[in-house]
Amino acid sequence: MLPINKAIIAVLLMCLVTYLPRMIPITLFKHEIKSTYIKSFLNYVPYAVLASLTFPDVFTSTRYIASAIVGTIFALYLAWKEQSLVTVAIGAIAMVYIVEYFL
Amino acid sequence: MKDYLNGFKKGIPICLGYISVSFTFGIMVVNSGLPVWMALFISMTNLTSSGQFAGTNLILAGAGYFEITLATFIINIRYMLMSLSLSQKIDKNTKTRDKLIFSFGITDEVFAVASTEENNVNTPYMYGLVTMPYIGWSLGTLLGAIASNLLPDSLSGAMGIALYGMFIAIIIPASKKSRNVLFIIIISVITTCALKYLPILRNISPGFRIIIATLIGAGVGAYLFPEHSENGGEENATN
């Protein structure tokens, strides 16, 4: 483990390289993009990012793969029924908890 | 004020999701031997999940500044795509000073909510939207750090799925409305799996994996289904 004063510097460096990618494009890019392709691309980015963040990592997000699979299926079901973000998240946690209770 | 409150309300579900995720982060940090204030300091300055989890693990492993900074940066490059995407979504009259401040709060979920709004978003909305997620991320970390020894493993283990549940709650309704979005999600997931499991490709770091999968998913999607509307998948529903 890094000594605490070095850890503080490391955290500040992490802060910087987290903030700059968030700040620079939105602050410097002022024009409206005309290209239909680029516009469509940027519109599709959130779905592509969230999908690749979620799958397949969600299956290893809990203590057992079995509970994660059941939790994911339940989350997909709740999302399909268009429940709110919190309902889906808490529903998935509850399902994982229940499954793990029986494992 | 109306726009601030609108954003504020939409940040509440994100906040609740964050409390459970940052709670586990707080537990992890304190269980690893770092002080409670350090857990809170990391969350309040970074406000990101995968980046700060990875960075903190490297701090615990005693890695050098360069490695910690580079790994965190690579994981966070995806925010450049989101920030660029939001630059097209925010009101044209937004002041630079405000952009400098609220861009600190552009997380995956904040981005997902702001970018899937029907209309353009303005400054009060953005400040409102980032308020509760920031509080939730900080508060959850603090609570987790303090309670690290009190919570049974069974519960903290189950909470690992919370963040993914939120992501699923965003992408599934959107892909119900638009087959194009569903197609993009499938392409992105196939790419991610290929990068994670195939020989040679699996050496690519998780940060780059997400970037490449995003570029391919959104790139192929935009090539096959270019849209002429202002909005995302919403208006392009195929049936």
Short mmCIF file of C-alpha atoms in Angstrom, two decimals:
data_model
loop_
_atom_site.label_atom_id
_atom_site.label_comp_id
_atom_site.label_asym_id
_atom_site.label_seq_id
_atom_site.Cartn_x
_atom_site.Cartn_y
_atom_site.Cartn_z
CA MET A 1 0.00 0.00 0.00
CA LEU A 2 1.19 3.53 -0.74
CA PRO A 3 1.99 5.71 2.29
CA ILE A 4 -0.87 8.08 3.04
CA ASN A 5 0.75 11.26 1.66
CA LYS A 6 1.55 9.52 -1.62
CA ALA A 7 -1.95 8.08 -1.72
CA ILE A 8 -3.36 11.61 -1.46
CA ILE A 9 -1.30 12.71 -4.47
CA ALA A 10 -2.42 9.60 -6.41
CA VAL A 11 -6.06 10.40 -5.64
CA LEU A 12 -5.60 13.98 -6.86
CA LEU A 13 -4.04 12.68 -10.09
CA MET A 14 -7.01 10.32 -10.48
CA CYS A 15 -9.31 13.29 -9.91
CA LEU A 16 -7.59 15.21 -12.69
CA VAL A 17 -7.79 12.43 -15.29
CA THR A 18 -11.43 11.85 -14.40
CA TYR A 19 -12.40 15.51 -14.63
CA LEU A 20 -10.54 16.48 -17.82
CA PRO A 21 -12.23 13.94 -20.14
CA ARG A 22 -15.60 15.10 -18.79
CA MET A 23 -14.85 18.79 -19.03
CA ILE A 24 -12.82 19.36 -22.20
CA PRO A 25 -15.20 18.21 -24.98
CA ILE A 26 -18.31 19.90 -23.58
CA THR A 27 -16.46 23.14 -22.84
CA LEU A 28 -14.42 23.48 -26.03
CA PHE A 29 -16.84 22.07 -28.56
CA LYS A 30 -19.30 24.85 -29.30
CA HIS A 31 -20.59 24.20 -32.79
CA GLU A 32 -23.54 22.14 -33.69
CA ILE A 33 -22.48 19.03 -35.53
CA LYS A 34 -24.02 18.94 -39.01
CA SER A 35 -23.07 15.44 -40.10
CA THR A 36 -26.02 13.06 -39.78
CA TYR A 37 -23.61 10.19 -39.26
CA ILE A 38 -21.78 11.82 -36.34
CA LYS A 39 -25.06 13.00 -34.80
CA SER A 40 -26.50 9.50 -34.97
CA PHE A 41 -23.26 8.09 -33.63
CA LEU A 42 -23.34 10.38 -30.58
CA ASN A 43 -27.02 9.58 -30.02
CA TYR A 44 -26.22 5.89 -29.96
CA VAL A 45 -23.18 6.21 -27.65
CA PRO A 46 -25.09 5.94 -24.34
CA TYR A 47 -26.71 2.64 -25.28
CA ALA A 48 -23.44 1.19 -26.58
CA VAL A 49 -21.51 2.29 -23.46
CA LEU A 50 -24.08 1.05 -20.96
CA ALA A 51 -24.52 -2.27 -22.78
CA SER A 52 -20.78 -2.97 -22.82
CA LEU A 53 -20.41 -1.87 -19.18
CA THR A 54 -23.19 -4.25 -18.16
CA PHE A 55 -22.64 -7.41 -20.19
CA PRO A 56 -20.97 -9.72 -19.40
CA ASP A 57 -19.63 -8.14 -16.16
CA VAL A 58 -23.03 -8.23 -14.44
CA PHE A 59 -22.73 -12.02 -14.20
CA THR A 60 -19.69 -11.74 -11.94
CA SER A 61 -20.99 -8.82 -9.87
CA THR A 62 -22.20 -10.95 -6.95
CA ARG A 63 -20.75 -13.81 -4.94
CA TYR A 64 -22.18 -16.56 -7.17
CA ILE A 65 -22.75 -16.65 -10.91
CA ALA A 66 -26.09 -18.42 -10.37
CA SER A 67 -27.46 -15.63 -8.19
CA ALA A 68 -26.16 -13.01 -10.62
CA ILE A 69 -27.91 -14.74 -13.55
CA VAL A 70 -31.24 -14.90 -11.71
CA GLY A 71 -30.82 -11.29 -10.54
CA THR A 72 -30.07 -10.17 -14.09
CA ILE A 73 -33.08 -12.00 -15.53
CA PHE A 74 -35.29 -10.38 -12.89
CA ALA A 75 -33.78 -6.95 -13.67
CA LEU A 76 -34.42 -7.51 -17.40
CA TYR A 77 -38.02 -8.46 -16.61
CA LEU A 78 -38.59 -5.36 -14.43
CA ALA A 79 -36.95 -3.14 -17.05
CA TRP A 80 -39.11 -4.69 -19.76
CA LYS A 81 -42.12 -3.72 -17.62
CA GLU A 82 -40.62 -0.18 -17.62
CA GLN A 83 -40.13 0.05 -13.86
CA SER A 84 -38.02 2.93 -12.50
CA LEU A 85 -34.22 2.77 -12.16
CA VAL A 86 -34.47 2.32 -8.39
CA THR A 87 -37.12 -0.40 -8.58
CA VAL A 88 -35.02 -2.38 -11.03
CA ALA A 89 -31.82 -1.94 -8.97
CA ILE A 90 -33.43 -2.84 -5.64
CA GLY A 91 -35.40 -5.69 -7.24
CA ALA A 92 -32.16 -7.16 -8.59
CA ILE A 93 -30.45 -6.86 -5.18
CA ALA A 94 -33.41 -8.52 -3.45
CA MET A 95 -33.50 -11.36 -5.97
CA VAL A 96 -29.77 -12.00 -5.59
CA TYR A 97 -30.12 -11.96 -1.81
CA ILE A 98 -33.00 -14.46 -1.92
CA VAL A 99 -31.21 -16.82 -4.32
CA GLU A 100 -28.01 -16.73 -2.27
CA TYR A 101 -30.01 -17.53 0.85
CA PHE A 102 -30.90 -20.89 -0.68
CA LEU A 103 -27.46 -21.64 -2.15
CA MET B 1 -35.98 26.92 -10.62
CA LYS B 2 -38.47 24.66 -12.41
CA ASP B 3 -35.69 23.20 -14.54
CA TYR B 4 -33.45 22.79 -11.49
CA LEU B 5 -36.18 20.84 -9.70
CA ASN B 6 -36.87 18.74 -12.78
CA GLY B 7 -33.21 17.76 -12.95
CA PHE B 8 -33.05 17.33 -9.18
CA LYS B 9 -35.94 14.83 -9.23
CA LYS B 10 -34.39 12.83 -12.03
CA GLY B 11 -31.20 12.62 -9.98
CA ILE B 12 -32.93 10.94 -7.02
CA PRO B 13 -33.06 7.41 -8.50
CA ILE B 14 -29.42 7.78 -9.54
CA CYS B 15 -28.61 8.86 -5.97
CA LEU B 16 -30.28 5.78 -4.48
CA GLY B 17 -28.44 3.50 -6.88
CA TYR B 18 -25.19 5.27 -6.03
CA ILE B 19 -25.66 4.91 -2.27
CA SER B 20 -25.68 1.13 -2.60
CA VAL B 21 -22.69 1.06 -4.95
CA SER B 22 -20.55 3.61 -3.09
CA PHE B 23 -21.51 1.86 0.14
CA THR B 24 -19.67 -1.21 -1.11
CA PHE B 25 -16.77 1.03 -2.15
CA GLY B 26 -16.57 2.48 1.38
CA ILE B 27 -16.56 -1.02 2.84
CA MET B 28 -13.80 -2.12 0.48
CA VAL B 29 -11.54 0.87 1.21
CA VAL B 30 -11.78 0.61 4.99
CA ASN B 31 -11.46 -3.19 4.97
CA SER B 32 -8.23 -2.71 3.02
CA GLY B 33 -6.78 -0.62 5.82
CA LEU B 34 -7.26 2.95 4.59
CA PRO B 35 -8.92 5.48 6.92
CA VAL B 36 -12.59 6.46 6.64
CA TRP B 37 -11.76 10.02 5.54
CA MET B 38 -9.68 8.63 2.68
CA ALA B 39 -12.67 6.70 1.31
CA LEU B 40 -14.74 9.88 1.43
CA PHE B 41 -11.92 11.95 -0.10
CA ILE B 42 -11.64 9.54 -3.06
CA SER B 43 -15.37 9.57 -3.74
CA MET B 44 -15.77 13.35 -3.43
CA THR B 45 -12.88 14.10 -5.79
CA ASN B 46 -13.46 11.33 -8.35
CA LEU B 47 -17.21 10.65 -8.50
CA THR B 48 -16.88 7.63 -10.74
CA SER B 49 -17.28 3.92 -10.17
CA SER B 50 -14.92 1.83 -12.29
CA GLY B 51 -12.18 4.50 -12.46
CA GLN B 52 -11.87 4.99 -8.72
CA PHE B 53 -12.29 1.30 -7.95
CA ALA B 54 -9.39 0.52 -10.27
CA GLY B 55 -7.28 3.47 -9.05
CA THR B 56 -7.86 2.58 -5.41
CA ASN B 57 -6.88 -1.02 -6.04
CA LEU B 58 -3.62 0.19 -7.56
CA ILE B 59 -3.00 2.49 -4.56
CA LEU B 60 -3.54 -0.53 -2.31
CA ALA B 61 -1.15 -2.55 -4.47
CA GLY B 62 1.48 0.19 -4.05
CA ALA B 63 1.66 1.05 -7.77
CA GLY B 64 3.44 4.14 -9.10
CA TYR B 65 1.80 7.48 -9.97
CA PHE B 66 2.14 6.89 -13.70
CA GLU B 67 0.43 3.52 -13.69
CA ILE B 68 -2.38 4.72 -11.43
CA THR B 69 -2.96 7.83 -13.53
CA LEU B 70 -2.83 6.01 -16.87
CA ALA B 71 -5.14 3.18 -15.80
CA THR B 72 -7.68 5.64 -14.40
CA PHE B 73 -7.45 7.81 -17.51
CA ILE B 74 -7.99 4.89 -19.88
CA ILE B 75 -11.08 3.78 -18.00
CA ASN B 76 -12.34 7.37 -18.10
CA ILE B 77 -11.74 8.07 -21.80
CA ARG B 78 -15.34 7.01 -22.41
CA TYR B 79 -16.41 10.24 -20.71
CA MET B 80 -14.95 12.16 -23.65
CA LEU B 81 -17.51 10.53 -25.93
CA MET B 82 -20.28 11.33 -23.45
CA SER B 83 -19.08 14.89 -22.96
CA LEU B 84 -18.93 15.41 -26.72
CA SER B 85 -22.39 13.93 -27.09
CA LEU B 86 -23.73 16.26 -24.36
CA SER B 87 -22.10 19.27 -26.05
CA GLN B 88 -24.76 18.79 -28.74
CA LYS B 89 -27.52 18.42 -26.19
CA ILE B 90 -26.99 21.42 -23.92
CA ASP B 91 -28.50 24.82 -24.49
CA LYS B 92 -26.40 27.00 -26.79
CA ASN B 93 -26.33 29.87 -24.29
CA THR B 94 -24.69 27.82 -21.56
CA LYS B 95 -21.83 29.78 -19.96
CA THR B 96 -18.33 28.32 -20.00
CA ARG B 97 -18.07 28.80 -16.23
CA ASP B 98 -21.12 26.62 -15.70
CA LYS B 99 -19.83 23.97 -18.07
CA LEU B 100 -16.57 23.86 -16.10
CA ILE B 101 -18.54 23.17 -12.93
CA PHE B 102 -21.34 20.81 -13.91
CA SER B 103 -19.14 18.74 -16.22
CA PHE B 104 -17.51 17.45 -13.01
CA GLY B 105 -20.76 15.56 -12.44
CA ILE B 106 -21.05 13.81 -15.82
CA THR B 107 -21.21 10.18 -14.79
CA ASP B 108 -22.52 7.26 -16.86
CA GLU B 109 -25.96 7.58 -15.30
CA VAL B 110 -26.13 11.39 -15.35
CA PHE B 111 -25.17 11.22 -19.00
CA ALA B 112 -27.71 8.50 -19.72
CA VAL B 113 -30.52 10.55 -18.18
CA ALA B 114 -29.52 13.93 -19.70
CA SER B 115 -28.84 12.54 -23.16
CA THR B 116 -32.12 10.69 -23.38
CA GLU B 117 -34.20 13.78 -22.49
CA GLU B 118 -36.58 14.68 -25.31
CA ASN B 119 -35.39 18.27 -25.65
CA ASN B 120 -32.18 20.20 -25.12
CA VAL B 121 -31.08 20.61 -21.51
CA ASN B 122 -30.09 23.89 -19.82
CA THR B 123 -27.80 24.96 -16.99
CA PRO B 124 -30.27 24.76 -14.04
CA TYR B 125 -31.34 21.30 -15.19
CA MET B 126 -27.74 20.09 -15.25
CA TYR B 127 -27.00 21.50 -11.78
CA GLY B 128 -30.20 19.87 -10.50
CA LEU B 129 -29.39 16.55 -12.11
CA VAL B 130 -25.89 16.26 -10.62
CA THR B 131 -26.87 17.37 -7.08
CA MET B 132 -28.35 14.18 -5.64
CA PRO B 133 -25.96 11.76 -7.37
CA TYR B 134 -23.01 13.67 -5.85
CA ILE B 135 -24.57 13.61 -2.39
CA GLY B 136 -25.51 9.95 -2.76
CA TRP B 137 -22.06 8.91 -3.92
CA SER B 138 -20.36 10.74 -1.03
CA LEU B 139 -22.88 9.76 1.62
CA GLY B 140 -22.95 6.10 0.59
CA THR B 141 -19.16 5.94 0.73
CA LEU B 142 -19.11 7.47 4.19
CA LEU B 143 -21.80 5.13 5.49
CA GLY B 144 -20.09 2.09 3.99
CA ALA B 145 -16.75 3.13 5.43
CA ILE B 146 -18.24 3.58 8.90
CA ALA B 147 -20.39 0.44 8.76
CA SER B 148 -17.76 -1.73 7.12
CA ASN B 149 -17.71 -4.22 9.95
CA LEU B 150 -21.41 -4.26 10.70
CA LEU B 151 -22.93 -5.44 7.42
CA PRO B 152 -23.28 -9.18 6.74
CA ASP B 153 -21.40 -10.41 3.65
CA SER B 154 -24.61 -11.76 2.17
CA LEU B 155 -26.07 -8.26 1.85
CA SER B 156 -22.97 -6.40 0.71
CA GLY B 157 -22.37 -9.17 -1.85
CA ALA B 158 -25.88 -8.86 -3.27
CA MET B 159 -25.46 -5.08 -3.61
CA GLY B 160 -22.83 -5.61 -6.29
CA ILE B 161 -25.58 -5.95 -8.88
CA ALA B 162 -27.19 -2.55 -8.11
CA LEU B 163 -25.34 -0.46 -10.67
CA TYR B 164 -25.94 -2.98 -13.45
CA GLY B 165 -29.63 -3.08 -12.56
CA MET B 166 -29.77 0.66 -13.22
CA PHE B 167 -28.03 0.30 -16.56
CA ILE B 168 -30.46 -2.45 -17.55
CA ALA B 169 -33.35 -0.18 -16.55
CA ILE B 170 -32.08 2.41 -19.04
CA ILE B 171 -31.23 0.29 -22.06
CA ILE B 172 -34.12 -2.20 -22.07
CA PRO B 173 -37.03 0.27 -22.35
CA ALA B 174 -35.09 2.13 -25.06
CA SER B 175 -34.54 -1.07 -27.03
CA LYS B 176 -38.23 -1.91 -26.70
CA LYS B 177 -39.03 1.35 -28.45
CA SER B 178 -36.38 1.10 -31.14
CA ARG B 179 -35.02 -1.98 -32.88
CA ASN B 180 -32.00 0.07 -33.91
CA VAL B 181 -31.07 0.57 -30.27
CA LEU B 182 -31.55 -3.13 -29.58
CA PHE B 183 -29.28 -3.95 -32.51
CA ILE B 184 -26.60 -1.55 -31.22
CA ILE B 185 -26.80 -3.07 -27.74
CA ILE B 186 -26.34 -6.57 -29.17
CA ILE B 187 -23.36 -5.50 -31.33
CA SER B 188 -21.74 -3.78 -28.33
CA VAL B 189 -22.20 -6.79 -26.07
CA ILE B 190 -20.86 -9.23 -28.67
CA THR B 191 -17.81 -6.98 -29.15
CA THR B 192 -17.26 -6.71 -25.40
CA CYS B 193 -17.45 -10.49 -24.98
CA ALA B 194 -15.07 -11.04 -27.90
CA LEU B 195 -12.57 -8.60 -26.37
CA LYS B 196 -12.91 -10.19 -22.96
CA TYR B 197 -12.66 -13.87 -23.86
CA LEU B 198 -10.87 -14.38 -27.19
CA PRO B 199 -7.13 -15.11 -27.10
CA ILE B 200 -4.84 -12.07 -27.62
CA LEU B 201 -7.85 -9.71 -27.55
CA ARG B 202 -8.36 -10.52 -23.88
CA ASN B 203 -5.11 -8.74 -23.04
CA ILE B 204 -6.81 -5.44 -23.82
CA SER B 205 -7.56 -3.55 -20.60
CA PRO B 206 -11.18 -3.15 -19.42
CA GLY B 207 -11.10 0.59 -20.15
CA PHE B 208 -10.09 0.11 -23.78
CA ARG B 209 -12.55 -2.77 -24.11
CA ILE B 210 -15.43 -0.44 -23.35
CA ILE B 211 -14.11 2.25 -25.68
CA ILE B 212 -13.66 -0.16 -28.59
CA ALA B 213 -17.06 -1.79 -28.03
CA THR B 214 -18.71 1.64 -27.89
CA LEU B 215 -17.00 2.84 -31.08
CA ILE B 216 -18.01 -0.33 -32.93
CA GLY B 217 -21.57 -0.50 -31.54
CA ALA B 218 -22.43 3.17 -32.07
CA GLY B 219 -20.35 3.33 -35.28
CA VAL B 220 -22.05 0.38 -36.98
CA GLY B 221 -25.41 1.64 -35.70
CA ALA B 222 -24.91 5.12 -37.13
CA TYR B 223 -23.75 3.63 -40.44
CA LEU B 224 -26.75 1.34 -40.78
CA PHE B 225 -29.39 3.61 -39.23
CA PRO B 226 -28.45 7.27 -39.68
CA GLU B 227 -31.07 9.47 -38.10
CA HIS B 228 -32.29 12.81 -39.23
CA SER B 229 -34.02 13.68 -35.99
CA GLU B 230 -32.61 15.60 -33.02
CA ASN B 231 -33.22 12.77 -30.63
CA GLY B 232 -31.81 9.34 -30.02
CA GLY B 233 -33.56 6.06 -30.53
CA GLU B 234 -36.86 7.43 -29.30
CA GLU B 235 -38.10 8.97 -32.53
CA ASN B 236 -36.59 6.33 -34.70
CA ALA B 237 -38.79 3.53 -33.47
CA THR B 238 -39.18 1.17 -36.35
CA ASN B 239 -42.62 -0.03 -35.39
#
